[in-house]
Short mmCIF file of N, CA and C in Angstrom, two decimals:
data_model
loop_
_atom_site.label_atom_id
_atom_site.label_comp_id
_atom_site.label_asym_id
_atom_site.label_seq_id
_atom_site.Cartn_x
_atom_site.Cartn_y
_atom_site.Cartn_z
N UNK A 28 -32.62 14.39 -7.64
CA UNK A 28 -32.50 13.27 -6.73
C UNK A 28 -31.69 13.70 -5.52
N UNK A 29 -32.17 13.36 -4.35
CA UNK A 29 -31.49 13.73 -3.11
C UNK A 29 -30.24 12.89 -2.91
N UNK A 30 -29.28 13.50 -2.26
CA UNK A 30 -28.03 12.79 -1.95
C UNK A 30 -28.33 11.66 -0.97
N UNK A 31 -27.72 10.50 -1.19
CA UNK A 31 -27.90 9.34 -0.32
C UNK A 31 -27.40 9.70 1.08
N UNK A 32 -28.24 9.57 2.11
CA UNK A 32 -27.83 9.95 3.47
C UNK A 32 -26.75 9.02 4.04
N UNK A 33 -26.48 7.90 3.40
CA UNK A 33 -25.44 6.99 3.89
C UNK A 33 -24.04 7.36 3.38
N UNK A 34 -23.98 8.35 2.50
CA UNK A 34 -22.67 8.83 2.03
C UNK A 34 -22.22 9.94 2.97
N UNK A 35 -21.07 9.78 3.59
CA UNK A 35 -20.58 10.83 4.50
C UNK A 35 -20.41 12.16 3.78
N UNK A 36 -20.55 13.25 4.53
CA UNK A 36 -20.36 14.58 3.95
C UNK A 36 -18.93 14.77 3.45
N UNK A 37 -17.97 14.25 4.22
CA UNK A 37 -16.58 14.36 3.81
C UNK A 37 -15.92 12.99 3.91
N UNK A 38 -14.99 12.75 2.99
CA UNK A 38 -14.25 11.49 3.00
C UNK A 38 -12.77 11.81 2.97
N UNK A 39 -11.99 10.88 3.47
CA UNK A 39 -10.55 10.97 3.34
C UNK A 39 -10.12 9.90 2.36
N UNK A 40 -9.27 10.27 1.44
CA UNK A 40 -8.84 9.37 0.38
C UNK A 40 -7.38 9.01 0.62
N UNK A 41 -7.13 7.72 0.75
CA UNK A 41 -5.79 7.20 1.03
C UNK A 41 -5.27 6.44 -0.17
N UNK A 42 -3.96 6.49 -0.37
CA UNK A 42 -3.29 5.71 -1.41
C UNK A 42 -2.85 4.39 -0.78
N UNK A 43 -3.42 3.28 -1.27
CA UNK A 43 -3.07 1.96 -0.77
C UNK A 43 -2.29 1.19 -1.82
N UNK A 44 -1.35 0.39 -1.34
CA UNK A 44 -0.63 -0.53 -2.20
C UNK A 44 -0.80 -1.92 -1.61
N UNK A 45 -1.32 -2.81 -2.41
CA UNK A 45 -1.53 -4.20 -2.04
C UNK A 45 -0.43 -5.02 -2.71
N UNK A 46 0.43 -5.64 -1.91
CA UNK A 46 1.50 -6.48 -2.44
C UNK A 46 0.99 -7.89 -2.64
N UNK A 47 1.38 -8.49 -3.76
CA UNK A 47 0.96 -9.85 -4.04
C UNK A 47 2.10 -10.64 -4.68
N UNK A 48 2.06 -11.95 -4.49
CA UNK A 48 3.05 -12.84 -5.11
C UNK A 48 2.53 -13.21 -6.49
N UNK A 49 3.26 -12.87 -7.56
CA UNK A 49 2.82 -13.23 -8.91
C UNK A 49 2.83 -14.74 -9.12
N UNK A 50 1.97 -15.21 -9.98
CA UNK A 50 1.90 -16.64 -10.30
C UNK A 50 3.24 -17.12 -10.86
N UNK A 51 3.90 -16.26 -11.62
CA UNK A 51 5.16 -16.63 -12.25
C UNK A 51 6.40 -16.12 -11.49
N UNK A 52 6.27 -15.92 -10.18
CA UNK A 52 7.41 -15.45 -9.38
C UNK A 52 8.56 -16.43 -9.51
N UNK A 53 9.77 -15.92 -9.70
CA UNK A 53 10.91 -16.82 -9.87
C UNK A 53 11.25 -17.57 -8.58
N UNK A 54 11.68 -18.82 -8.75
CA UNK A 54 12.23 -19.57 -7.62
C UNK A 54 13.68 -19.15 -7.46
N UNK A 55 14.03 -18.79 -6.24
CA UNK A 55 15.39 -18.33 -5.95
C UNK A 55 15.96 -19.13 -4.80
N UNK A 56 17.28 -19.24 -4.72
CA UNK A 56 17.89 -19.94 -3.59
C UNK A 56 17.54 -19.26 -2.26
N UNK A 57 17.44 -20.04 -1.20
CA UNK A 57 17.05 -19.55 0.12
C UNK A 57 17.90 -18.37 0.57
N UNK A 58 19.23 -18.43 0.39
CA UNK A 58 20.08 -17.33 0.84
C UNK A 58 19.78 -16.04 0.08
N UNK A 59 19.47 -16.15 -1.22
CA UNK A 59 19.11 -14.97 -1.99
C UNK A 59 17.75 -14.42 -1.56
N UNK A 60 16.80 -15.31 -1.30
CA UNK A 60 15.48 -14.87 -0.80
C UNK A 60 15.62 -14.16 0.54
N UNK A 61 16.44 -14.71 1.42
CA UNK A 61 16.65 -14.07 2.73
C UNK A 61 17.26 -12.68 2.57
N UNK A 62 18.25 -12.56 1.69
CA UNK A 62 18.88 -11.26 1.45
C UNK A 62 17.87 -10.27 0.87
N UNK A 63 17.10 -10.70 -0.12
CA UNK A 63 16.11 -9.83 -0.74
C UNK A 63 15.01 -9.42 0.24
N UNK A 64 14.58 -10.35 1.10
CA UNK A 64 13.57 -10.02 2.10
C UNK A 64 14.10 -8.95 3.06
N UNK A 65 15.35 -9.09 3.46
CA UNK A 65 15.97 -8.09 4.34
C UNK A 65 16.04 -6.73 3.65
N UNK A 66 16.41 -6.73 2.37
CA UNK A 66 16.47 -5.47 1.62
C UNK A 66 15.07 -4.88 1.45
N UNK A 67 14.09 -5.71 1.20
CA UNK A 67 12.69 -5.27 1.07
C UNK A 67 12.23 -4.59 2.36
N UNK A 68 12.48 -5.24 3.50
CA UNK A 68 12.08 -4.66 4.79
C UNK A 68 12.79 -3.35 5.07
N UNK A 69 14.08 -3.29 4.75
CA UNK A 69 14.84 -2.05 4.94
C UNK A 69 14.31 -0.94 4.03
N UNK A 70 13.97 -1.29 2.80
CA UNK A 70 13.44 -0.30 1.86
C UNK A 70 12.12 0.26 2.37
N UNK A 71 11.21 -0.63 2.81
CA UNK A 71 9.92 -0.17 3.32
C UNK A 71 10.10 0.67 4.58
N UNK A 72 11.03 0.27 5.45
CA UNK A 72 11.30 1.04 6.67
C UNK A 72 11.82 2.44 6.32
N UNK A 73 12.66 2.53 5.31
CA UNK A 73 13.17 3.84 4.89
C UNK A 73 12.05 4.72 4.34
N UNK A 74 11.12 4.13 3.56
CA UNK A 74 9.98 4.90 3.08
C UNK A 74 9.14 5.40 4.25
N UNK A 75 9.02 4.60 5.28
CA UNK A 75 8.28 5.03 6.48
C UNK A 75 9.02 6.16 7.19
N UNK A 76 10.34 6.02 7.34
CA UNK A 76 11.13 7.08 7.98
C UNK A 76 11.01 8.40 7.22
N UNK A 77 10.92 8.31 5.91
CA UNK A 77 10.81 9.51 5.06
C UNK A 77 9.38 10.06 5.04
N UNK A 78 8.44 9.39 5.70
CA UNK A 78 7.07 9.86 5.75
C UNK A 78 6.25 9.52 4.52
N UNK A 79 6.73 8.63 3.67
CA UNK A 79 6.00 8.24 2.47
C UNK A 79 5.04 7.08 2.72
N UNK A 80 5.31 6.29 3.75
CA UNK A 80 4.42 5.22 4.20
C UNK A 80 4.07 5.50 5.65
N UNK A 81 2.79 5.38 5.99
CA UNK A 81 2.38 5.59 7.38
C UNK A 81 1.94 4.31 8.06
N UNK A 82 1.62 3.30 7.29
CA UNK A 82 1.26 1.99 7.84
C UNK A 82 1.68 0.96 6.81
N UNK A 83 2.21 -0.16 7.31
CA UNK A 83 2.80 -1.14 6.42
C UNK A 83 2.89 -2.46 7.15
N UNK A 84 2.55 -3.55 6.48
CA UNK A 84 2.73 -4.84 7.13
C UNK A 84 2.22 -6.00 6.30
N UNK A 85 2.64 -7.21 6.71
CA UNK A 85 2.26 -8.42 5.98
C UNK A 85 0.88 -8.92 6.38
N UNK A 86 0.36 -9.82 5.55
CA UNK A 86 -0.88 -10.52 5.85
C UNK A 86 -0.58 -11.91 6.40
N UNK A 87 -1.53 -12.44 7.14
CA UNK A 87 -1.49 -13.81 7.61
C UNK A 87 -2.93 -14.27 7.74
N UNK A 88 -3.15 -15.55 7.56
CA UNK A 88 -4.50 -16.12 7.68
C UNK A 88 -5.48 -15.47 6.71
N UNK A 89 -5.05 -15.23 5.47
CA UNK A 89 -5.92 -14.62 4.47
C UNK A 89 -6.48 -15.69 3.54
N UNK A 90 -7.57 -15.36 2.87
CA UNK A 90 -8.22 -16.32 1.97
C UNK A 90 -7.44 -16.51 0.67
N UNK A 91 -6.64 -15.56 0.28
CA UNK A 91 -5.84 -15.65 -0.95
C UNK A 91 -4.37 -15.56 -0.55
N UNK A 92 -3.65 -16.69 -0.62
CA UNK A 92 -2.26 -16.70 -0.15
C UNK A 92 -1.32 -15.90 -1.04
N UNK A 93 -1.78 -15.49 -2.22
CA UNK A 93 -0.95 -14.63 -3.07
C UNK A 93 -0.83 -13.22 -2.47
N UNK A 94 -1.80 -12.82 -1.65
CA UNK A 94 -1.74 -11.50 -1.03
C UNK A 94 -0.67 -11.51 0.05
N UNK A 95 0.27 -10.58 -0.02
CA UNK A 95 1.43 -10.61 0.86
C UNK A 95 1.44 -9.48 1.88
N UNK A 96 0.92 -8.29 1.55
CA UNK A 96 0.96 -7.19 2.51
C UNK A 96 0.28 -5.96 1.96
N UNK A 97 0.21 -4.94 2.83
CA UNK A 97 -0.49 -3.71 2.51
C UNK A 97 0.31 -2.54 3.04
N UNK A 98 0.34 -1.46 2.27
CA UNK A 98 0.98 -0.21 2.70
C UNK A 98 0.03 0.94 2.46
N UNK A 99 0.01 1.90 3.38
CA UNK A 99 -0.73 3.15 3.21
C UNK A 99 0.32 4.22 2.95
N UNK A 100 0.25 4.81 1.77
CA UNK A 100 1.20 5.84 1.35
C UNK A 100 0.62 7.23 1.56
N UNK A 101 1.50 8.23 1.61
CA UNK A 101 1.09 9.63 1.77
C UNK A 101 1.24 10.41 0.46
N UNK A 102 1.44 9.71 -0.64
CA UNK A 102 1.70 10.37 -1.92
C UNK A 102 0.65 9.95 -2.95
N UNK A 103 0.82 10.43 -4.15
CA UNK A 103 -0.12 10.12 -5.24
C UNK A 103 0.01 8.66 -5.68
N UNK A 104 -0.96 8.21 -6.47
CA UNK A 104 -0.91 6.87 -7.02
C UNK A 104 0.34 6.68 -7.89
N UNK A 105 0.65 7.65 -8.72
CA UNK A 105 1.82 7.54 -9.60
C UNK A 105 3.11 7.44 -8.80
N UNK A 106 3.25 8.25 -7.76
CA UNK A 106 4.46 8.22 -6.94
C UNK A 106 4.55 6.91 -6.16
N UNK A 107 3.42 6.42 -5.65
CA UNK A 107 3.43 5.14 -4.94
C UNK A 107 3.85 4.02 -5.88
N UNK A 108 3.39 4.04 -7.12
CA UNK A 108 3.79 3.03 -8.10
C UNK A 108 5.29 3.13 -8.37
N UNK A 109 5.79 4.34 -8.55
CA UNK A 109 7.22 4.53 -8.80
C UNK A 109 8.05 3.99 -7.64
N UNK A 110 7.62 4.27 -6.42
CA UNK A 110 8.35 3.81 -5.23
C UNK A 110 8.30 2.28 -5.12
N UNK A 111 7.17 1.68 -5.45
CA UNK A 111 7.07 0.22 -5.40
C UNK A 111 7.89 -0.44 -6.49
N UNK A 112 8.01 0.21 -7.62
CA UNK A 112 8.85 -0.33 -8.70
C UNK A 112 10.30 -0.49 -8.25
N UNK A 113 10.74 0.29 -7.27
CA UNK A 113 12.12 0.24 -6.79
C UNK A 113 12.31 -0.73 -5.62
N UNK A 114 11.25 -1.36 -5.16
CA UNK A 114 11.37 -2.34 -4.07
C UNK A 114 12.17 -3.54 -4.56
N UNK A 115 13.16 -3.99 -3.79
CA UNK A 115 14.01 -5.11 -4.24
C UNK A 115 13.24 -6.36 -4.63
N UNK A 116 12.17 -6.71 -3.93
CA UNK A 116 11.41 -7.91 -4.28
C UNK A 116 10.55 -7.70 -5.52
N UNK A 117 10.15 -6.47 -5.78
CA UNK A 117 9.42 -6.17 -7.02
C UNK A 117 10.40 -6.22 -8.20
N UNK A 118 11.58 -5.68 -8.01
CA UNK A 118 12.58 -5.65 -9.08
C UNK A 118 12.91 -7.04 -9.61
N UNK A 119 12.94 -8.05 -8.73
CA UNK A 119 13.27 -9.41 -9.18
C UNK A 119 12.03 -10.24 -9.51
N UNK A 120 10.83 -9.66 -9.39
CA UNK A 120 9.61 -10.36 -9.77
C UNK A 120 9.01 -11.25 -8.70
N UNK A 121 9.52 -11.20 -7.46
CA UNK A 121 8.94 -11.99 -6.38
C UNK A 121 7.67 -11.36 -5.82
N UNK A 122 7.52 -10.05 -5.99
CA UNK A 122 6.30 -9.35 -5.60
C UNK A 122 5.81 -8.50 -6.75
N UNK A 123 4.50 -8.41 -6.85
CA UNK A 123 3.84 -7.46 -7.71
C UNK A 123 2.97 -6.60 -6.80
N UNK A 124 2.25 -5.66 -7.36
CA UNK A 124 1.43 -4.79 -6.50
C UNK A 124 0.26 -4.22 -7.28
N UNK A 125 -0.74 -3.82 -6.54
CA UNK A 125 -1.87 -3.06 -7.05
C UNK A 125 -1.90 -1.75 -6.27
N UNK A 126 -2.16 -0.64 -6.96
CA UNK A 126 -2.24 0.68 -6.34
C UNK A 126 -3.68 1.16 -6.49
N UNK A 127 -4.22 1.72 -5.42
CA UNK A 127 -5.61 2.16 -5.46
C UNK A 127 -5.86 3.29 -4.48
N UNK A 128 -6.94 4.00 -4.72
CA UNK A 128 -7.44 4.97 -3.74
C UNK A 128 -8.50 4.29 -2.90
N UNK A 129 -8.48 4.60 -1.62
CA UNK A 129 -9.47 4.07 -0.67
C UNK A 129 -10.17 5.25 -0.03
N UNK A 130 -11.47 5.34 -0.22
CA UNK A 130 -12.28 6.43 0.30
C UNK A 130 -12.98 5.96 1.57
N UNK A 131 -12.74 6.63 2.67
CA UNK A 131 -13.39 6.29 3.94
C UNK A 131 -13.94 7.56 4.58
N UNK A 132 -14.93 7.40 5.43
CA UNK A 132 -15.52 8.54 6.10
C UNK A 132 -14.44 9.32 6.86
N UNK A 133 -14.46 10.63 6.73
CA UNK A 133 -13.48 11.49 7.40
C UNK A 133 -13.50 11.20 8.89
N UNK A 134 -12.32 11.09 9.46
CA UNK A 134 -12.19 10.84 10.88
C UNK A 134 -12.22 9.37 11.27
N UNK A 135 -12.37 8.47 10.29
CA UNK A 135 -12.42 7.03 10.57
C UNK A 135 -11.09 6.49 11.03
N UNK A 136 -10.01 6.93 10.37
CA UNK A 136 -8.68 6.42 10.67
C UNK A 136 -7.81 7.50 11.29
N UNK A 137 -6.90 7.07 12.15
CA UNK A 137 -5.93 7.98 12.75
C UNK A 137 -4.56 7.34 12.68
N UNK A 138 -3.57 8.13 12.44
CA UNK A 138 -2.18 7.69 12.41
C UNK A 138 -1.42 8.53 13.43
N UNK A 139 -1.46 8.14 14.72
CA UNK A 139 -0.92 8.98 15.78
C UNK A 139 0.57 9.26 15.68
N UNK A 140 1.31 8.43 14.97
CA UNK A 140 2.74 8.66 14.83
C UNK A 140 3.10 9.62 13.71
N UNK A 141 2.10 10.19 13.06
CA UNK A 141 2.33 11.04 11.90
C UNK A 141 1.88 12.46 12.21
N UNK A 142 2.76 13.41 11.95
CA UNK A 142 2.39 14.82 12.11
C UNK A 142 1.74 15.30 10.82
N UNK A 143 0.52 15.73 10.91
CA UNK A 143 -0.17 16.25 9.73
C UNK A 143 -1.09 15.23 9.09
N UNK A 144 -1.81 15.68 8.07
CA UNK A 144 -2.79 14.81 7.41
C UNK A 144 -2.11 13.74 6.56
N UNK A 145 -2.81 12.62 6.40
CA UNK A 145 -2.30 11.52 5.58
C UNK A 145 -3.07 11.47 4.26
N UNK A 146 -4.38 11.44 4.35
CA UNK A 146 -5.21 11.36 3.14
C UNK A 146 -5.67 12.74 2.71
N UNK A 147 -6.22 12.79 1.50
CA UNK A 147 -6.83 14.02 0.99
C UNK A 147 -8.29 14.04 1.41
N UNK A 148 -8.76 15.17 1.92
CA UNK A 148 -10.16 15.30 2.29
C UNK A 148 -10.94 15.68 1.03
N UNK A 149 -12.02 14.90 0.75
CA UNK A 149 -12.82 15.13 -0.45
C UNK A 149 -14.30 14.95 -0.14
N UNK A 150 -15.10 15.37 -1.07
CA UNK A 150 -16.54 15.16 -1.04
C UNK A 150 -16.88 14.25 -2.20
N UNK A 151 -17.72 13.25 -1.96
CA UNK A 151 -18.13 12.33 -3.03
C UNK A 151 -18.89 13.13 -4.09
N UNK A 152 -18.45 13.02 -5.34
CA UNK A 152 -19.17 13.76 -6.37
C UNK A 152 -20.58 13.23 -6.56
N UNK A 153 -21.50 14.13 -6.88
CA UNK A 153 -22.87 13.73 -7.19
C UNK A 153 -22.91 13.18 -8.60
N UNK A 154 -23.70 12.12 -8.79
CA UNK A 154 -23.82 11.55 -10.14
C UNK A 154 -24.80 12.31 -10.97
#
């Protein structure tokens, strides 16, 4: 069987983390939520400064209000999960996350503020 011509010859694979508000997220006092949000933002900013996150931000006007934000990491799925486990809002149960690989056609995305490659270049395996 011939390879599907709609599959790019090369793909770049990115580690994505989708942040979401759990159904059972604890209710916390406003001052504690404000403090935790500040710590969360500082933590994510530090991961970006260290080159572990290349894009990061919240959602707005989404169809599922539980979805809170998205980060593009430069590390493996396991390392991204470990780093998210240490996020202050994850630690207290106000945020949960999903970790996944995202395969896109090579050259589709650019991160001009980053020196060097972000995703792994791969070829889609034949079935």
